Short mmCIF file of C-alpha atoms in Angstrom, two decimals:
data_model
loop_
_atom_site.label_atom_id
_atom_site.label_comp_id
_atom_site.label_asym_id
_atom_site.label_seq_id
_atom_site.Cartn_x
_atom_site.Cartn_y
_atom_site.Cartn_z
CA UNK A 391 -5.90 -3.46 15.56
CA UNK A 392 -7.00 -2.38 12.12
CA UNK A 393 -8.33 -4.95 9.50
CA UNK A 394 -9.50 -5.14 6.24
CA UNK A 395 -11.46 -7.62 4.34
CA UNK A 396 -11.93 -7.57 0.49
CA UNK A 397 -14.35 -10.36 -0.94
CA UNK A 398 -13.76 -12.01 -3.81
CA UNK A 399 -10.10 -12.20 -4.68
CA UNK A 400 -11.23 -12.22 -8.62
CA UNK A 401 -13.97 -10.19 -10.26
CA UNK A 402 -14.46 -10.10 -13.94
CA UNK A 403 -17.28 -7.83 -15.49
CA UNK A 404 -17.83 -7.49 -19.07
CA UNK A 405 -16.84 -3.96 -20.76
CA UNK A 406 -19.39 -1.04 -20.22
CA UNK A 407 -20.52 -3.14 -17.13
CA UNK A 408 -21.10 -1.32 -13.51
CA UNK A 409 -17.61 -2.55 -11.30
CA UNK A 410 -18.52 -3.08 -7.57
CA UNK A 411 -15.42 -4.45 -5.54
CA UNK A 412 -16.04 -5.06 -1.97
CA UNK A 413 -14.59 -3.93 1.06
CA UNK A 414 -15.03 -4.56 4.62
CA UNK A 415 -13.38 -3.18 7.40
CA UNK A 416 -13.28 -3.96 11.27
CA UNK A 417 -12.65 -0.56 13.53
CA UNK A 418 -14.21 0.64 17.05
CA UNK A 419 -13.99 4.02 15.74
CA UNK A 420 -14.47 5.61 11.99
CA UNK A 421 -11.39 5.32 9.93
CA UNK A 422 -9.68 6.63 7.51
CA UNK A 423 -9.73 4.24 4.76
CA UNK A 424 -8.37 4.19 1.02
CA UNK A 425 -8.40 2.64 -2.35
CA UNK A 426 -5.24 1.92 -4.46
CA UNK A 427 -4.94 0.49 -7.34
CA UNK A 428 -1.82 -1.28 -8.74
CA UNK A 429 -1.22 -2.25 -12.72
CA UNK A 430 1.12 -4.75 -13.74
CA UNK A 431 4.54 -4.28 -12.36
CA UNK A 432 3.92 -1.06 -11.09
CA UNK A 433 3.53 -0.03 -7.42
CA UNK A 434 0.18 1.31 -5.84
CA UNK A 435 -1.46 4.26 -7.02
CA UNK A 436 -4.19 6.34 -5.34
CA UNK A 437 -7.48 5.92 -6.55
CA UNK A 438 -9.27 7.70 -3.28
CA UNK A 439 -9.86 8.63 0.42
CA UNK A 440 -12.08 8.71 2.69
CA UNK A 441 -11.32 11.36 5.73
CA UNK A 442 -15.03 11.91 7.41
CA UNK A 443 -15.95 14.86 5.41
CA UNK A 444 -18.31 13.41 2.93
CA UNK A 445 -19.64 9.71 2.52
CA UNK A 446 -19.65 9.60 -0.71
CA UNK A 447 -16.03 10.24 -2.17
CA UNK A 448 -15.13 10.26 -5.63
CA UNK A 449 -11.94 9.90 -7.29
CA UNK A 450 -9.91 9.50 -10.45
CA UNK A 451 -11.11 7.22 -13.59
CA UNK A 452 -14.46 7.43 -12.75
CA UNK A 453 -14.03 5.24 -9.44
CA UNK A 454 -16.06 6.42 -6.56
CA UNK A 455 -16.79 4.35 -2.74
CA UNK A 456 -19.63 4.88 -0.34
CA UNK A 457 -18.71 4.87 3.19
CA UNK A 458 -21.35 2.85 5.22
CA UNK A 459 -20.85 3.03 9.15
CA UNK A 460 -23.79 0.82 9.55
CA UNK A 461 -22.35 -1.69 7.50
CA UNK A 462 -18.72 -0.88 8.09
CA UNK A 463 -18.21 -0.71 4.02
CA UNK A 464 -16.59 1.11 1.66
CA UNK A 465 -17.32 -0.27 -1.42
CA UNK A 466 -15.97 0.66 -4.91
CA UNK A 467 -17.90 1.41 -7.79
CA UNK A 468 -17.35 2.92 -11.05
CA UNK A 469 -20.99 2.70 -13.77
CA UNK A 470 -19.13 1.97 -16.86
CA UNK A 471 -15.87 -0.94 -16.94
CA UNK A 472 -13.01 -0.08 -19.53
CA UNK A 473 -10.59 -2.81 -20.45
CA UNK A 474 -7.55 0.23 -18.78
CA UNK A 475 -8.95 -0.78 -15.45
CA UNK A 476 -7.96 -4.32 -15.30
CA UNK A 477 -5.52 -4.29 -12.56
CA UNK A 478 -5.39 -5.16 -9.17
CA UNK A 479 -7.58 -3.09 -6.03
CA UNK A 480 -6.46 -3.33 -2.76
CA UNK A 481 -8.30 -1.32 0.11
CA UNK A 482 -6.80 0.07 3.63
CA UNK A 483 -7.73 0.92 6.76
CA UNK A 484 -5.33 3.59 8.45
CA UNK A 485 -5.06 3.41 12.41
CA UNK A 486 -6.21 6.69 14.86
CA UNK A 487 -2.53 7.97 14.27
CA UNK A 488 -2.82 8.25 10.33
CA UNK A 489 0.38 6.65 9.97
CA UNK A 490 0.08 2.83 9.45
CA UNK A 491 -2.13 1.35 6.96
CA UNK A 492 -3.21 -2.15 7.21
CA UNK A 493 -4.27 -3.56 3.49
CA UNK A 494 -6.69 -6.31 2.14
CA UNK A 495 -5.79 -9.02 0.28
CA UNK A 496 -6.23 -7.11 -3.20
CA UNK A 497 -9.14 -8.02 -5.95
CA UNK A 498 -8.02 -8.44 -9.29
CA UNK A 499 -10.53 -7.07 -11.61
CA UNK A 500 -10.74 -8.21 -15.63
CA UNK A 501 -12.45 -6.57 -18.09
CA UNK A 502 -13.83 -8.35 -20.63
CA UNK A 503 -13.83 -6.84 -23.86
CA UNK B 198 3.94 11.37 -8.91
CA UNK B 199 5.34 11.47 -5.77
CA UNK B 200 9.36 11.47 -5.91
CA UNK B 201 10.17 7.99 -4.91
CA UNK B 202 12.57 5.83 -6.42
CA UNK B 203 13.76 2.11 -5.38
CA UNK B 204 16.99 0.38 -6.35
CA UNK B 205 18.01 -1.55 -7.42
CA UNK B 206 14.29 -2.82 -9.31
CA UNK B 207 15.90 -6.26 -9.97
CA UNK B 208 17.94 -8.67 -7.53
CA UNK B 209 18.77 -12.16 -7.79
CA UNK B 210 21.05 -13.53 -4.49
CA UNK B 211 21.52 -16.49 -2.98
CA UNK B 212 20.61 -17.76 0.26
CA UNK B 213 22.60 -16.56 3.31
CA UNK B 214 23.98 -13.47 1.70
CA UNK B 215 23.00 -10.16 2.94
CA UNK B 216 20.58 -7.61 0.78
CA UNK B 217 20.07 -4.07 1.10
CA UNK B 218 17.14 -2.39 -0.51
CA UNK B 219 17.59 1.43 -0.83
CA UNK B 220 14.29 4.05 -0.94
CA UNK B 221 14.88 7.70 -1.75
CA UNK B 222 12.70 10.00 -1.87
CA UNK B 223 12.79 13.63 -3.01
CA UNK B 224 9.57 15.13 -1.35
CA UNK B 225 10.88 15.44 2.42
CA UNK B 226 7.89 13.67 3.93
CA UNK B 227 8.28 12.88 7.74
CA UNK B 228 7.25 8.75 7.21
CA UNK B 229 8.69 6.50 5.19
CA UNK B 230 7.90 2.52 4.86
CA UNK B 231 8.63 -0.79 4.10
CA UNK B 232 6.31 -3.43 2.65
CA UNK B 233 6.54 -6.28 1.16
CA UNK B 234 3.81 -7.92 -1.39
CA UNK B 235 3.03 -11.79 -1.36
CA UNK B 236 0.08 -13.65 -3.49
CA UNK B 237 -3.21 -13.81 -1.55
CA UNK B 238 -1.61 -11.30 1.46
CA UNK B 239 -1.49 -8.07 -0.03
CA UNK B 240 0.72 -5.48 1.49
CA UNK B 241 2.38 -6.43 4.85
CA UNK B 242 4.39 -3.31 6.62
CA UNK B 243 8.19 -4.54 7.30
CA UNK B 244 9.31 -1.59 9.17
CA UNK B 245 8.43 2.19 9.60
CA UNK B 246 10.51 5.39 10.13
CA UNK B 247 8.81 8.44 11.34
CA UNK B 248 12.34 10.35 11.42
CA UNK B 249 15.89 10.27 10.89
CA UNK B 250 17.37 7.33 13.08
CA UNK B 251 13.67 7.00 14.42
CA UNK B 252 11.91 3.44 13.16
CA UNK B 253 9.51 0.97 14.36
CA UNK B 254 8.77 -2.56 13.57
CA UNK B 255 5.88 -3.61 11.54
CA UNK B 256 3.74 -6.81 10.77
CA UNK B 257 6.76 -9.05 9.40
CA UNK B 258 10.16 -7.88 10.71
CA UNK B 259 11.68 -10.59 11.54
CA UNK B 260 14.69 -11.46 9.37
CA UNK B 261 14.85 -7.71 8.37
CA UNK B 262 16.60 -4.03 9.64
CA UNK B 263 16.37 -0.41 8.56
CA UNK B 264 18.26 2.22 8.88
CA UNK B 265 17.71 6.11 8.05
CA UNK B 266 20.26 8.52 8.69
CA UNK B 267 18.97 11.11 6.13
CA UNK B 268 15.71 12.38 5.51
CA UNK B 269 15.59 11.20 2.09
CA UNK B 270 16.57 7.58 2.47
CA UNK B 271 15.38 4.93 3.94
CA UNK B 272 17.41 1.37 4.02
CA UNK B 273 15.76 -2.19 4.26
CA UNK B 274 18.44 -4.91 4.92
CA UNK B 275 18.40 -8.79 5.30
CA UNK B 276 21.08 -9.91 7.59
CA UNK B 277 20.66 -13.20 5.87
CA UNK B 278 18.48 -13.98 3.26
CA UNK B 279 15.85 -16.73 2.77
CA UNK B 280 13.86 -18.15 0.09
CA UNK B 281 11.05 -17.63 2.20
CA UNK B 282 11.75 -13.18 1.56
CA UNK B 283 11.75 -13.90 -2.39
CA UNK B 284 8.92 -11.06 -2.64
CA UNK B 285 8.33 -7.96 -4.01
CA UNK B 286 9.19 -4.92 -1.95
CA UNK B 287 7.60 -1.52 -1.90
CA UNK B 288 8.89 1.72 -0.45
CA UNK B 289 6.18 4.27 0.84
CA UNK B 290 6.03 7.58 2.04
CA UNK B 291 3.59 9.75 3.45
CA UNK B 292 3.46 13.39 6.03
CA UNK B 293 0.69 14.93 7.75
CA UNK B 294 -2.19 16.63 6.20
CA UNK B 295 -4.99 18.86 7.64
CA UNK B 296 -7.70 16.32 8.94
CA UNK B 297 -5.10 14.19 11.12
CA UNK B 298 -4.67 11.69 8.25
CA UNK B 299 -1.77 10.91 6.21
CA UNK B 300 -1.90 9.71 2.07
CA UNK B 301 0.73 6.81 1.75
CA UNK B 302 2.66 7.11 -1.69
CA UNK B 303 4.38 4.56 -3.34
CA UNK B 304 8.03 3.69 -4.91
CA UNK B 305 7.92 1.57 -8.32
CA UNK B 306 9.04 -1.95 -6.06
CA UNK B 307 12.14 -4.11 -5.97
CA UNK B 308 11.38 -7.68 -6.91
CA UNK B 309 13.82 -9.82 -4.54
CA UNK B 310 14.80 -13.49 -5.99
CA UNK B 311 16.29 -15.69 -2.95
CA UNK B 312 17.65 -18.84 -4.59
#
């Protein structure tokens, strides 16, 4: 099966600082993997994807992840921290079908004004 | 956003009783989901449908049942609930796209209080 580890359950960079939140995944073959993010008592929102056609994938608010096969990674970055992105990050790993995702554990992210 | 909608948002029940949760969606996609979300385990799949009266179990379904007799909606029920499903719960859907991968969207989440 699918897994997904996120490290560091808490991250808390300073405003204007670079975010890096972590992700890890476990998969015999490449996946499919994605990053939602989830504000305060609202459900999960896209952020990006990752489908095999480019390593480097960008998405909305800045946010973009490298996928690393060597290091099975796909980390998410974004240069510049604004106190809207406090909220919490979860990645996922879909399975060969597309059609179940298995999440991490989520990393809340602060912003420090 | 995608056309999902969850009710009721709010429950309060007691232990024992039955629950159902109700997903809707307006957007025709093939899957639809169940999760529920827990402190420090993110997003566990309940139950999945990939078609009317067509559903599979997930990660956690014990304690729980779906139904879906209509494209559009997609029914989580507790026979019986326990403290122990005091969560919140999240509806998803997704379909298809070109590259063999679906995009899971998300319904705004019903926060279940078991007393």
């Amino acid at each position: 099966a699918q897994s997904v580890t996120q490290l560091g359950s808490h991250v808390s960079v300073s405003e204007g600082a670079l975010v890096l939140l972590r992700c890890n995944y476990s998969s015999s073959v490449p996946p499919y993997l994605f990053w939602y993010v989830q504000y305060p008592n609202q459900g999960l929102q896209l952020l990006l994807k990752y489908t095999s056609a480019a390593t480097l994938v960008k998405g909305i608010n800045g946010f973009e992840a490298e996928f690393k096969k060597s290091e099975t990674s796909f980390h998410l970055t974004k240069p510049s921290a604004h106190m809207s992105d406090a909220a919490e990050y979860f990645c996922a790993v879909s399975d060969l079908n597309g059609n179940q995702f298995y999440f991490g554990t989520g990393t809340s992210l602060t912003v420090i004004p | 956003d995608a056309g999902i909608t969850q009710s009721p948002r709010h429950k309060v029940t007691e232990t024992g009783t039955p629950v159902t949760l109700r997903c809707h969606q307006t957007e025709n996609h093939r899957y639809m989901y169940w999760y529920r979300q827990d402190p420090g385990h993110g997003l566990r799949l309940i139950h999945y449908s990939y078609g009317v009266k067509d559903t599979d179990k997930g990660e956690v379904s014990d304690g729980y049942s779906v139904s879906r007799s209509k494209t559009e909606d997609f029914l989580l029920t507790l026979e019986s609930a326990t403290s122990s499903q005091t969560s919140v719960y999240f509806c998803a859907i997704s379909e298809l796209e070109s590259g063999g991968t679906d995009t899971q969207y998300f319904g705004p989440g019903t926060r279940l209080t078991v007393l």
